[in-house]
CSV table of C-alpha atoms in Angstrom, one decimal:
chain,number,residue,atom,x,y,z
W,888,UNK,CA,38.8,-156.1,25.3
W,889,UNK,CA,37.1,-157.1,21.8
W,890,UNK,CA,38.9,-159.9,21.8
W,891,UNK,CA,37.4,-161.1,24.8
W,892,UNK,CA,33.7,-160.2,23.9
W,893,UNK,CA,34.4,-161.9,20.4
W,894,UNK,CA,35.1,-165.1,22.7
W,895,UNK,CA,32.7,-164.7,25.4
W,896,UNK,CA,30.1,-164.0,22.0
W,897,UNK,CA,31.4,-167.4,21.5
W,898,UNK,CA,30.8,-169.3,24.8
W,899,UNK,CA,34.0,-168.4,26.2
W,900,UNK,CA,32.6,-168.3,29.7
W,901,UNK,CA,36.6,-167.7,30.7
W,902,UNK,CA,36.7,-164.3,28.9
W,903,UNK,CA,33.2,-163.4,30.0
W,904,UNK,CA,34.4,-163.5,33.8
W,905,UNK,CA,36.8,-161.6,32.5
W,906,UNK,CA,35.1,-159.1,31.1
W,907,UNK,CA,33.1,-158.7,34.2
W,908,UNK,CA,35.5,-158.3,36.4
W,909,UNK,CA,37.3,-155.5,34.0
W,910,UNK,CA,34.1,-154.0,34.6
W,911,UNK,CA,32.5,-154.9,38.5
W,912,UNK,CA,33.3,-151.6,39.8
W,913,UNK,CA,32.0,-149.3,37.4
W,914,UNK,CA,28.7,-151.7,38.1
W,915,UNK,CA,29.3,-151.1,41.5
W,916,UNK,CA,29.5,-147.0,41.2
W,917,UNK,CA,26.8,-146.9,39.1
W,918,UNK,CA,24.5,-148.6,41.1
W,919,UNK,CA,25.2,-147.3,44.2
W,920,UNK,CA,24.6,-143.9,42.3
W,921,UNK,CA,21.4,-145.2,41.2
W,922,UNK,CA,20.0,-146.7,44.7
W,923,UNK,CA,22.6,-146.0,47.5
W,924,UNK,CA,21.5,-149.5,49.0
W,925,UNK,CA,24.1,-152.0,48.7
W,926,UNK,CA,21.6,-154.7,49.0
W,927,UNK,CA,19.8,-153.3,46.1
W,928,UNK,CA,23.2,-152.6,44.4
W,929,UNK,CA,24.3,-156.4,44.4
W,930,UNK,CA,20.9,-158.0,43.3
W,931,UNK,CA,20.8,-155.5,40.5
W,932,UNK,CA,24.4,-156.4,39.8
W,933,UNK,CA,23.7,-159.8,40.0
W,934,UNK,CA,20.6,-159.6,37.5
W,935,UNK,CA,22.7,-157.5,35.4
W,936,UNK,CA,25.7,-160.1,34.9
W,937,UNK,CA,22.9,-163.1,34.0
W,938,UNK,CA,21.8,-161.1,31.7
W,939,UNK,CA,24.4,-160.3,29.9
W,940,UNK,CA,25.7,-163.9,29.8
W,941,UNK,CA,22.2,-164.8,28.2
W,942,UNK,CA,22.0,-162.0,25.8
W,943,UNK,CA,25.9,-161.4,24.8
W,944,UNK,CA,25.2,-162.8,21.7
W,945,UNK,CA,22.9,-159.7,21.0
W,946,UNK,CA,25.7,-157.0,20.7
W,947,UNK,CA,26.5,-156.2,17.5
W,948,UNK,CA,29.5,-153.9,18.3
W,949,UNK,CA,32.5,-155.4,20.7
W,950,UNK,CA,33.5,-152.0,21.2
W,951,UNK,CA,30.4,-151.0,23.0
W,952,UNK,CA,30.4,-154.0,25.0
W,953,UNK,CA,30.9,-151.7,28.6
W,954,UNK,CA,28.2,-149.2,27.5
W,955,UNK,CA,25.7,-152.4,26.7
W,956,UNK,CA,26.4,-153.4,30.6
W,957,UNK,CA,25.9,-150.3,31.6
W,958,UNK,CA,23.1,-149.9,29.5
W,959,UNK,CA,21.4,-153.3,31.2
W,960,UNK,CA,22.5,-152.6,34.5
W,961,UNK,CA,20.9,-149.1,34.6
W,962,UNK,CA,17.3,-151.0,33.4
W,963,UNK,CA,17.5,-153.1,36.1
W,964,UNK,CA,18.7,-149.8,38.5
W,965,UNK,CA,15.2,-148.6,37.1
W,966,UNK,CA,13.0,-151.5,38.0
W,967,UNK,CA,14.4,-151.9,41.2
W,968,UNK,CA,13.5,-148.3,42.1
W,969,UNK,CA,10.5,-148.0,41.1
W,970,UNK,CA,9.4,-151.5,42.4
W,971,UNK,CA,10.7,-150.0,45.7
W,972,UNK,CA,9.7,-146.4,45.3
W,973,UNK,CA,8.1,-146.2,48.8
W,974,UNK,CA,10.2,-147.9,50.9
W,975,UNK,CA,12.8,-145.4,52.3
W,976,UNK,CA,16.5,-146.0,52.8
W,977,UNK,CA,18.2,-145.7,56.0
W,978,UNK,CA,21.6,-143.7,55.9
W,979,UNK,CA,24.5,-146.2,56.3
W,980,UNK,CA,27.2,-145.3,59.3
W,981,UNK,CA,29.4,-142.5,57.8
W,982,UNK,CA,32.7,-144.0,59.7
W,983,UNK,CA,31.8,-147.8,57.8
W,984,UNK,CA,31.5,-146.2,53.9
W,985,UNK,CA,34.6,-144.1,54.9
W,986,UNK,CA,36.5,-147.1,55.5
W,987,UNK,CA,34.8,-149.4,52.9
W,988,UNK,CA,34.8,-146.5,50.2
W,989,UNK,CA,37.3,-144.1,50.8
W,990,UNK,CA,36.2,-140.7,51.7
W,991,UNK,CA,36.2,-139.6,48.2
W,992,UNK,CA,33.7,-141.6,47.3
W,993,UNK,CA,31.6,-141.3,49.7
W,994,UNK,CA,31.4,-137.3,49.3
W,995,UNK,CA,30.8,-137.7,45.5
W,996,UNK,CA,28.0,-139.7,46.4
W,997,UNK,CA,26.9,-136.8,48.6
W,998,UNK,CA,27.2,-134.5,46.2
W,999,UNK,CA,25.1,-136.7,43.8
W,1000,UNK,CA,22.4,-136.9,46.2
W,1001,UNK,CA,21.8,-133.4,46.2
W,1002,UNK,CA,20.6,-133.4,42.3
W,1003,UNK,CA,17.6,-134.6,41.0
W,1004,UNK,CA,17.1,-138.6,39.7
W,1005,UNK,CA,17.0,-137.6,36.1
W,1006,UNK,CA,20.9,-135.5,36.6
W,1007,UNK,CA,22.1,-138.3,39.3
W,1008,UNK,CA,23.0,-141.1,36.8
W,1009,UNK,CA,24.1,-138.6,34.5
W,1010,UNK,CA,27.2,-137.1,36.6
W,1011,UNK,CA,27.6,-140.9,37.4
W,1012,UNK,CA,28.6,-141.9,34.0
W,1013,UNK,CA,30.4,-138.9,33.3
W,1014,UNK,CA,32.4,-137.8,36.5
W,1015,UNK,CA,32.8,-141.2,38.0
W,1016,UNK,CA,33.1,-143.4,35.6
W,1017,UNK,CA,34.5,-140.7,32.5
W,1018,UNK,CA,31.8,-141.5,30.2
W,1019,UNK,CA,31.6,-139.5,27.1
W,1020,UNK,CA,27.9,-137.3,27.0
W,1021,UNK,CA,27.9,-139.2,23.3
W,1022,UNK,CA,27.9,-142.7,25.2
W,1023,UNK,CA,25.8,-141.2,27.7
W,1024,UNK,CA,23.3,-140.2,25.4
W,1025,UNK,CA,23.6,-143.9,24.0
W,1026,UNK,CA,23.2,-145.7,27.1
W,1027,UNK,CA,20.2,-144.0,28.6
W,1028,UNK,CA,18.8,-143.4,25.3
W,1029,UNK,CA,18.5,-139.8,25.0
W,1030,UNK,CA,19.7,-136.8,22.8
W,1031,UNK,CA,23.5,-136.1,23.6
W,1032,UNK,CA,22.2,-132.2,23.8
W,1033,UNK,CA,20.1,-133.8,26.8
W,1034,UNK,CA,22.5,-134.8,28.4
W,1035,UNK,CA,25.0,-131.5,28.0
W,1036,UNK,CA,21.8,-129.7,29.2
W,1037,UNK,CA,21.5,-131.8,32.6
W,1038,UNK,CA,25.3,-131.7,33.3
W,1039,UNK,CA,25.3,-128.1,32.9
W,1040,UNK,CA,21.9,-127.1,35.1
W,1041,UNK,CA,23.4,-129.9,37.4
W,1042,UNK,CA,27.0,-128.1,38.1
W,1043,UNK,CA,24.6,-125.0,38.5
W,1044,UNK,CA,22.4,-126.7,41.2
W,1045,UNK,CA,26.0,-128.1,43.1
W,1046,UNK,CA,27.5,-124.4,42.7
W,1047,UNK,CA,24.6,-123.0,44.2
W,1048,UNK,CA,23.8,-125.6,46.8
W,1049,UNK,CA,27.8,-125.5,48.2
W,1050,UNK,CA,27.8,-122.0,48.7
């Protein structure tokens, strides 16, 4: 993967499609985490990937190049949410998300919605997409102890809330 953000740093558009499409479904999770709307979940996706392309000569690590996606996309999660705090989502037809989804997906996303905002994004990155809490901590800019502290309270609240 390096060597595709060292040529897409380079104008390789090639090896930036690339790189997005290495990476389009973790987008995809983590949005839909974020806004369960998958209107909302493209158009943030979409604003995510122009981004990147404009500012992919920004990133000083290649390494970190999926955690600086993530790290945009979630931005533009936030900003869509809260430009759209009041208008309320209507629950998508359980039978269509089994089929699009799989069922496993769909009851994670359950499960997430059960947890508070702050928690949601958090068991995102580490249960669905296998995150580490120290890139966790990186992308949304907090202390890794944070994060630790909001997984644990958050597999509390699910263990309580299931039973």
């Amino acid at each position: 993967m390096n060597t595709l953000v060292k040529r897409a740093k380079h104008g390789d558009s090639e090896a930036f499609i690339t790189l997005i499409e290495e990476c389009k479904m973790t987008l995809r999770r983590v949005a839909l985490g974020y806004l369960k709307n998958d209107e909302d979940a493209a158009d943030v996706i979409q604003d995510t990937i122009l981004d990147a392309y404009e500012h992919i000569g920004a990133l000083k690590k290649e390494e970190y190049f999926k955690t600086w996606l993530v790290r945009i996309l979630i931005n533009h999660c936030t900003k869509n949410y809260r430009s759209n705090k009041r208008k309320a989502y209507l629950e998508e037809d359980c039978a269509e998300e089994a089929c699009c989804n799989g069922r496993a997906e769909l009851e994670f996303r359950e499960l997430l919605s059960i947890l508070p905002d702050d928690s949601r994004i958090i068991f995102q990155l580490y249960f669905g997409e296998q995150f580490t809490t120290k890139e966790i901590a990186e992308v949304l800019g907090m202390n890794e102890n944070t994060v630790k502290s909001r997984l644990h309270r958050g597999k509390e609240q699910l263990r309580v809330a299931l039973q």
